[in-house]
Amino acid sequence: MPAAPNRRLVAVVLLVPVVVALALWAFAWPAARMAPRDLPVGVAGAAPAAGRLAQQLEQRDGAFEIHRYDSEAAARTAIEDRSVYGAVVVTPKGPELLTASAAGPVVAQLLREAVAASGAAGTAVPVTDVVAAPAADPRGSVLGASILPLAIAGVAAGSAVTLLRLRGGRAVTALLGVAALVGIVAAALTDSWLGVITGDWWSEAGTLGLTVLAIGATVAGLAALVGPAGVGLGSLLMVLVGNPFSGVTSAPELLPRPVGAIGQWLPPGAGGSLLRSVAFFDGRAAGGPALILALWAALGLTAVIGGGRRRLPAPDAPEATPSRQPALAG
């Protein structure tokens, strides 16, 4: 048996388990280590009682990042601005909890459990959902599941541009066209049909399209720079790293460090955060994620254009003329 097929056989046998192990690590490890880590939470009310409650929450080994507010109105504003995930308001009748299930149903449930554990046994804590998740998706399941199809769409767009050998302006036009159409179709499905996102329709379509563009441009840009291997590298980065590290099904602050921070710097995580902002919070706290997506898209498109120019042959290259040799005399 030839040596080359044997080496390919061994490579396949070893590579598949490595990819499976990487996928299990990326998806299962963050979920198994989910816990609050510096989760922004507000405390409002009179100084003595509010101070004691803040100390109780701070004693949870860095689980919460406490923000103090003078009134319930200020705490509500902070929740609506996405500065905190929720707030505990100390009143003469006892503590009251303000949550925002639209920011993450898992976080809202965690805050209920934490505040109930901090209070007296058998005492029910009133809960007000300041920014509620839509009735069509109260657990945020559909929103959490929407990021993976966007990542697949972006990878497919970048792969198609590479396989079809589109260069320069044609490649950029193809990526922009795919992103725009996917954004419109995805918004029509999730907003108009399912009703799981409820913000401004065109802002949602733009967010979905920009996420696909950032992923597709990155994949195509890597392929333009390093060849077909760039498609595999981009796919691994976006699907096996970016998707599970995005924190869209829970919250970045619930993932192990530095997974949550890394995920927010990748397009799937930034896209999920931006979609929450435009869908439920009127675009508040959207600047950072939008800038991250724009940077990925710009860098990827620049690499696509630069790589295409580098691979094109030089124009007006003189053709080689066959040398004429004198006929040999017999």
Short mmCIF file of C-alpha atoms in Angstrom, two decimals:
data_model
loop_
_atom_site.label_atom_id
_atom_site.label_comp_id
_atom_site.label_asym_id
_atom_site.label_seq_id
_atom_site.Cartn_x
_atom_site.Cartn_y
_atom_site.Cartn_z
CA MET A 1 0.00 0.00 0.00
CA PRO A 2 1.42 3.44 -0.90
CA ALA A 3 2.67 5.63 1.92
CA ALA A 4 0.62 8.72 0.99
CA PRO A 5 -2.84 7.06 1.37
CA ASN A 6 -1.68 5.57 4.67
CA ARG A 7 -0.75 9.01 5.98
CA ARG A 8 -4.12 10.42 4.88
CA LEU A 9 -5.89 7.53 6.61
CA VAL A 10 -4.05 8.17 9.85
CA ALA A 11 -4.71 11.91 9.59
CA VAL A 12 -8.47 11.35 9.21
CA VAL A 13 -8.62 8.86 12.08
CA LEU A 14 -6.80 11.27 14.39
CA LEU A 15 -8.36 14.52 13.18
CA VAL A 16 -12.03 13.60 13.68
CA PRO A 17 -11.66 12.79 17.41
CA VAL A 18 -9.70 16.02 17.89
CA VAL A 19 -12.49 18.05 16.29
CA VAL A 20 -15.11 16.25 18.39
CA ALA A 21 -13.13 16.89 21.56
CA LEU A 22 -12.78 20.56 20.63
CA ALA A 23 -16.53 20.84 20.00
CA LEU A 24 -17.40 19.16 23.31
CA TRP A 25 -14.98 21.40 25.17
CA ALA A 26 -16.30 24.56 23.53
CA PHE A 27 -19.98 23.76 24.07
CA ALA A 28 -20.07 21.63 27.23
CA TRP A 29 -17.40 23.21 29.43
CA PRO A 30 -18.89 26.74 29.60
CA ALA A 31 -22.36 25.28 30.27
CA ALA A 32 -21.04 23.03 33.03
CA ARG A 33 -19.24 25.93 34.76
CA MET A 34 -22.10 28.45 34.53
CA ALA A 35 -22.20 30.77 37.56
CA PRO A 36 -22.37 34.54 38.20
CA ARG A 37 -19.03 36.32 37.91
CA ASP A 38 -19.15 40.07 38.60
CA LEU A 39 -22.75 40.15 37.41
CA PRO A 40 -23.89 43.82 37.44
CA VAL A 41 -26.73 44.20 39.94
CA GLY A 42 -28.21 47.32 41.50
CA VAL A 43 -29.22 48.01 45.10
CA ALA A 44 -31.54 50.95 45.85
CA GLY A 45 -33.05 52.33 49.02
CA ALA A 46 -32.18 53.94 52.33
CA ALA A 47 -28.50 53.79 53.25
CA PRO A 48 -28.46 51.53 56.35
CA ALA A 49 -30.74 48.77 55.04
CA ALA A 50 -29.48 48.99 51.47
CA GLY A 51 -25.89 48.90 52.69
CA ARG A 52 -26.48 45.70 54.65
CA LEU A 53 -28.11 44.04 51.66
CA ALA A 54 -25.24 45.12 49.40
CA GLN A 55 -22.75 43.59 51.84
CA GLN A 56 -24.66 40.31 51.81
CA LEU A 57 -24.52 40.16 48.03
CA GLU A 58 -20.84 41.16 47.95
CA GLN A 59 -19.97 38.26 50.25
CA ARG A 60 -20.74 35.77 47.48
CA ASP A 61 -17.10 35.50 46.35
CA GLY A 62 -17.22 37.98 43.49
CA ALA A 63 -20.52 36.76 42.09
CA PHE A 64 -22.05 40.24 41.86
CA GLU A 65 -20.85 43.69 40.92
CA ILE A 66 -22.96 46.00 43.07
CA HIS A 67 -24.20 49.38 41.80
CA ARG A 68 -25.85 51.69 44.35
CA TYR A 69 -28.85 53.85 43.44
CA ASP A 70 -30.77 56.38 45.49
CA SER A 71 -34.25 55.43 44.32
CA GLU A 72 -36.30 52.80 42.58
CA ALA A 73 -36.70 55.09 39.57
CA ALA A 74 -32.93 55.34 39.16
CA ALA A 75 -32.61 51.56 39.39
CA ARG A 76 -35.30 51.09 36.73
CA THR A 77 -33.50 53.50 34.43
CA ALA A 78 -30.24 51.59 34.88
CA ILE A 79 -31.99 48.33 33.97
CA GLU A 80 -33.56 49.88 30.87
CA ASP A 81 -30.13 51.26 29.86
CA ARG A 82 -28.61 47.77 30.27
CA SER A 83 -26.21 49.02 32.94
CA VAL A 84 -27.40 46.28 35.33
CA TYR A 85 -29.37 43.06 34.89
CA GLY A 86 -31.63 43.75 37.85
CA ALA A 87 -31.89 45.59 41.13
CA VAL A 88 -33.03 45.02 44.71
CA VAL A 89 -35.06 47.88 46.15
CA VAL A 90 -35.18 48.11 49.94
CA THR A 91 -38.59 49.36 51.13
CA PRO A 92 -40.19 49.66 54.59
CA LYS A 93 -42.14 46.47 53.80
CA GLY A 94 -39.00 44.57 52.81
CA PRO A 95 -36.91 44.03 49.69
CA GLU A 96 -38.43 44.07 46.21
CA LEU A 97 -36.69 42.71 43.13
CA LEU A 98 -36.59 44.35 39.72
CA THR A 99 -35.53 42.11 36.84
CA ALA A 100 -35.29 42.23 33.04
CA SER A 101 -36.06 38.83 31.58
CA ALA A 102 -35.46 40.30 28.10
CA ALA A 103 -31.79 40.71 29.07
CA GLY A 104 -31.62 37.02 29.96
CA PRO A 105 -34.24 34.77 31.56
CA VAL A 106 -31.50 32.68 33.17
CA VAL A 107 -30.12 35.76 34.92
CA ALA A 108 -33.59 36.83 36.06
CA GLN A 109 -34.18 33.41 37.65
CA LEU A 110 -30.74 33.47 39.27
CA LEU A 111 -31.48 36.87 40.85
CA ARG A 112 -34.77 35.58 42.24
CA GLU A 113 -32.98 32.69 43.91
CA ALA A 114 -30.18 34.89 45.27
CA VAL A 115 -32.54 37.49 46.77
CA ALA A 116 -34.79 34.80 48.25
CA ALA A 117 -31.75 33.18 49.89
CA SER A 118 -30.66 36.53 51.33
CA GLY A 119 -34.05 37.24 52.95
CA ALA A 120 -35.80 35.68 55.87
CA ALA A 121 -36.95 32.09 55.51
CA GLY A 122 -40.49 31.77 54.22
CA THR A 123 -40.66 35.42 53.10
CA ALA A 124 -41.82 35.97 49.53
CA VAL A 125 -39.99 38.74 47.66
CA PRO A 126 -42.16 40.71 45.18
CA VAL A 127 -40.71 40.63 41.66
CA THR A 128 -41.31 43.18 38.90
CA ASP A 129 -40.15 42.42 35.37
CA VAL A 130 -39.13 45.88 34.12
CA VAL A 131 -38.24 44.75 30.58
CA ALA A 132 -40.05 41.49 30.01
CA ALA A 133 -39.19 38.92 27.39
CA PRO A 134 -41.85 38.58 24.67
CA ALA A 135 -44.75 36.25 25.37
CA ALA A 136 -43.83 34.25 22.25
CA ASP A 137 -40.38 33.45 23.70
CA PRO A 138 -40.50 33.84 27.50
CA ARG A 139 -37.42 31.68 28.09
CA GLY A 140 -35.34 33.28 25.35
CA SER A 141 -34.90 29.92 23.64
CA VAL A 142 -35.54 31.14 20.10
CA LEU A 143 -33.27 34.15 20.47
CA GLY A 144 -30.51 31.94 21.82
CA ALA A 145 -30.93 29.46 18.97
CA SER A 146 -30.86 32.18 16.29
CA ILE A 147 -27.13 32.87 16.50
CA LEU A 148 -25.99 29.48 15.21
CA PRO A 149 -27.95 29.77 11.91
CA LEU A 150 -26.45 33.23 11.41
CA ALA A 151 -22.97 31.81 11.95
CA ILE A 152 -23.68 29.00 9.49
CA ALA A 153 -25.01 31.51 6.94
CA GLY A 154 -21.89 33.63 7.28
CA VAL A 155 -19.58 30.63 6.93
CA ALA A 156 -21.56 29.43 3.90
CA ALA A 157 -21.28 32.86 2.26
CA GLY A 158 -17.54 33.08 2.84
CA SER A 159 -17.03 29.51 1.63
CA ALA A 160 -19.10 30.08 -1.53
CA VAL A 161 -17.15 33.20 -2.42
CA THR A 162 -13.93 31.23 -2.02
CA LEU A 163 -15.04 28.11 -3.92
CA LEU A 164 -16.47 30.16 -6.79
CA ARG A 165 -13.19 32.11 -6.94
CA LEU A 166 -14.85 35.50 -6.77
CA ARG A 167 -12.34 38.31 -6.42
CA GLY A 168 -12.33 41.97 -5.50
CA GLY A 169 -15.55 43.86 -6.12
CA ARG A 170 -17.51 40.75 -7.12
CA ALA A 171 -16.64 39.04 -3.85
CA VAL A 172 -17.59 42.11 -1.82
CA THR A 173 -20.87 42.47 -3.73
CA ALA A 174 -21.71 38.82 -3.13
CA LEU A 175 -21.04 39.08 0.62
CA LEU A 176 -23.04 42.29 0.95
CA GLY A 177 -25.93 40.83 -1.04
CA VAL A 178 -26.09 37.65 1.00
CA ALA A 179 -25.93 39.58 4.28
CA ALA A 180 -28.71 41.96 3.23
CA LEU A 181 -31.04 39.18 2.07
CA VAL A 182 -30.38 37.00 5.11
CA GLY A 183 -31.05 39.96 7.40
CA ILE A 184 -34.39 40.66 5.73
CA VAL A 185 -35.46 37.01 5.70
CA ALA A 186 -34.37 36.43 9.31
CA ALA A 187 -36.20 39.53 10.53
CA ALA A 188 -39.32 38.45 8.64
CA LEU A 189 -39.21 35.05 10.34
CA THR A 190 -38.30 36.07 13.89
CA ASP A 191 -40.22 39.36 14.11
CA SER A 192 -43.08 39.36 11.61
CA TRP A 193 -43.94 35.65 11.82
CA LEU A 194 -42.79 34.25 15.19
CA GLY A 195 -42.87 37.50 17.18
CA VAL A 196 -39.86 36.53 19.32
CA ILE A 197 -38.15 39.90 18.78
CA THR A 198 -40.21 43.05 19.09
CA GLY A 199 -38.03 46.06 18.27
CA ASP A 200 -37.70 48.25 15.20
CA TRP A 201 -37.95 45.93 12.20
CA TRP A 202 -35.26 47.52 10.05
CA SER A 203 -32.85 47.81 12.98
CA GLU A 204 -33.29 44.09 13.63
CA ALA A 205 -32.78 43.26 9.94
CA GLY A 206 -29.65 45.42 9.89
CA THR A 207 -28.29 43.71 13.00
CA LEU A 208 -28.90 40.23 11.60
CA GLY A 209 -27.38 41.18 8.27
CA LEU A 210 -24.34 42.85 9.84
CA THR A 211 -23.68 39.73 11.92
CA VAL A 212 -23.74 37.55 8.80
CA LEU A 213 -21.52 40.02 6.95
CA ALA A 214 -18.93 40.12 9.74
CA ILE A 215 -18.73 36.31 9.82
CA GLY A 216 -18.78 35.81 6.04
CA ALA A 217 -16.22 38.53 5.37
CA THR A 218 -13.91 37.05 8.00
CA VAL A 219 -14.09 33.57 6.46
CA ALA A 220 -13.58 34.88 2.91
CA GLY A 221 -10.82 37.23 4.06
CA LEU A 222 -8.89 34.43 5.76
CA ALA A 223 -9.23 32.30 2.63
CA ALA A 224 -7.98 35.17 0.47
CA LEU A 225 -4.92 35.58 2.71
CA VAL A 226 -3.91 31.99 3.48
CA GLY A 227 -5.76 29.94 0.87
CA PRO A 228 -8.53 27.32 1.26
CA ALA A 229 -7.33 26.50 4.78
CA GLY A 230 -8.68 29.89 5.79
CA VAL A 231 -12.23 28.58 5.31
CA GLY A 232 -11.64 25.86 7.88
CA LEU A 233 -9.94 28.27 10.26
CA GLY A 234 -12.76 30.80 9.98
CA SER A 235 -15.40 28.11 10.44
CA LEU A 236 -13.76 26.82 13.60
CA LEU A 237 -13.41 30.34 14.98
CA MET A 238 -17.02 31.35 14.34
CA VAL A 239 -18.95 28.11 14.92
CA LEU A 240 -16.90 26.14 17.47
CA VAL A 241 -15.61 29.12 19.44
CA GLY A 242 -17.74 32.17 18.73
CA ASN A 243 -21.13 30.47 19.07
CA PRO A 244 -20.69 28.70 22.47
CA PHE A 245 -18.67 31.63 23.85
CA SER A 246 -21.34 34.16 22.84
CA GLY A 247 -23.34 33.85 26.07
CA VAL A 248 -26.54 34.57 24.17
CA THR A 249 -28.41 31.70 25.84
CA SER A 250 -27.51 32.98 29.33
CA ALA A 251 -25.19 35.98 29.80
CA PRO A 252 -21.47 36.62 29.25
CA GLU A 253 -21.04 37.18 33.01
CA LEU A 254 -22.24 33.62 33.69
CA LEU A 255 -19.50 31.99 31.60
CA PRO A 256 -16.05 31.08 32.93
CA ARG A 257 -13.36 33.74 32.63
CA PRO A 258 -12.17 34.77 30.10
CA VAL A 259 -14.69 32.95 27.90
CA GLY A 260 -17.42 35.56 28.32
CA ALA A 261 -15.10 38.44 27.43
CA ILE A 262 -13.64 36.60 24.42
CA GLY A 263 -17.11 35.78 23.14
CA GLN A 264 -18.17 39.43 23.14
CA TRP A 265 -15.21 40.33 20.89
CA LEU A 266 -16.27 37.74 18.28
CA PRO A 267 -19.11 38.36 15.81
CA PRO A 268 -21.58 35.79 17.24
CA GLY A 269 -21.36 37.28 20.74
CA ALA A 270 -21.42 40.87 19.55
CA GLY A 271 -24.32 40.06 17.24
CA GLY A 272 -26.33 38.48 20.05
CA SER A 273 -25.77 41.46 22.35
CA LEU A 274 -26.65 43.94 19.61
CA LEU A 275 -29.82 42.00 18.75
CA ARG A 276 -30.99 42.14 22.38
CA SER A 277 -30.41 45.88 22.47
CA VAL A 278 -32.34 46.69 19.30
CA ALA A 279 -35.06 44.09 19.89
CA PHE A 280 -35.96 44.85 23.53
CA PHE A 281 -34.12 47.95 24.80
CA ASP A 282 -34.68 50.52 22.01
CA GLY A 283 -31.04 50.32 20.95
CA ARG A 284 -29.53 51.15 24.34
CA ALA A 285 -25.96 49.85 24.88
CA ALA A 286 -25.78 49.01 21.16
CA GLY A 287 -22.70 51.09 20.31
CA GLY A 288 -20.02 48.67 21.49
CA PRO A 289 -21.36 45.50 19.79
CA ALA A 290 -22.12 47.41 16.59
CA LEU A 291 -18.55 48.74 16.45
CA ILE A 292 -17.11 45.25 16.96
CA LEU A 293 -19.21 43.82 14.12
CA ALA A 294 -18.28 46.73 11.85
CA LEU A 295 -14.57 46.19 12.55
CA TRP A 296 -14.75 42.46 11.74
CA ALA A 297 -16.67 43.22 8.54
CA ALA A 298 -14.27 45.99 7.47
CA LEU A 299 -11.16 43.91 8.14
CA GLY A 300 -12.61 40.90 6.33
CA LEU A 301 -13.66 42.89 3.26
CA THR A 302 -10.28 44.60 3.16
CA ALA A 303 -8.58 41.21 3.18
CA VAL A 304 -10.90 39.99 0.42
CA ILE A 305 -10.04 42.97 -1.79
CA GLY A 306 -6.31 42.83 -1.01
CA GLY A 307 -6.11 39.07 -1.48
CA GLY A 308 -7.94 39.27 -4.79
CA ARG A 309 -5.55 41.90 -6.14
CA ARG A 310 -2.56 39.90 -4.98
CA ARG A 311 -3.73 36.77 -6.81
CA LEU A 312 -4.60 38.49 -10.10
CA PRO A 313 -1.95 38.31 -12.88
CA ALA A 314 -0.11 41.48 -13.83
CA PRO A 315 -1.95 43.38 -16.62
CA ASP A 316 -0.47 43.74 -20.11
CA ALA A 317 2.21 41.15 -19.41
CA PRO A 318 4.26 40.58 -22.57
CA GLU A 319 3.75 37.18 -24.08
CA ALA A 320 6.76 34.94 -24.37
CA THR A 321 7.84 34.45 -27.98
CA PRO A 322 9.38 31.20 -29.02
CA SER A 323 13.05 31.46 -29.81
CA ARG A 324 13.97 30.79 -33.36
CA GLN A 325 16.88 28.43 -33.90
CA PRO A 326 18.69 28.25 -37.18
CA ALA A 327 17.93 25.14 -39.12
CA LEU A 328 20.56 22.51 -38.84
CA ALA A 329 22.26 21.56 -42.08
CA GLY A 330 22.20 17.89 -42.65
#
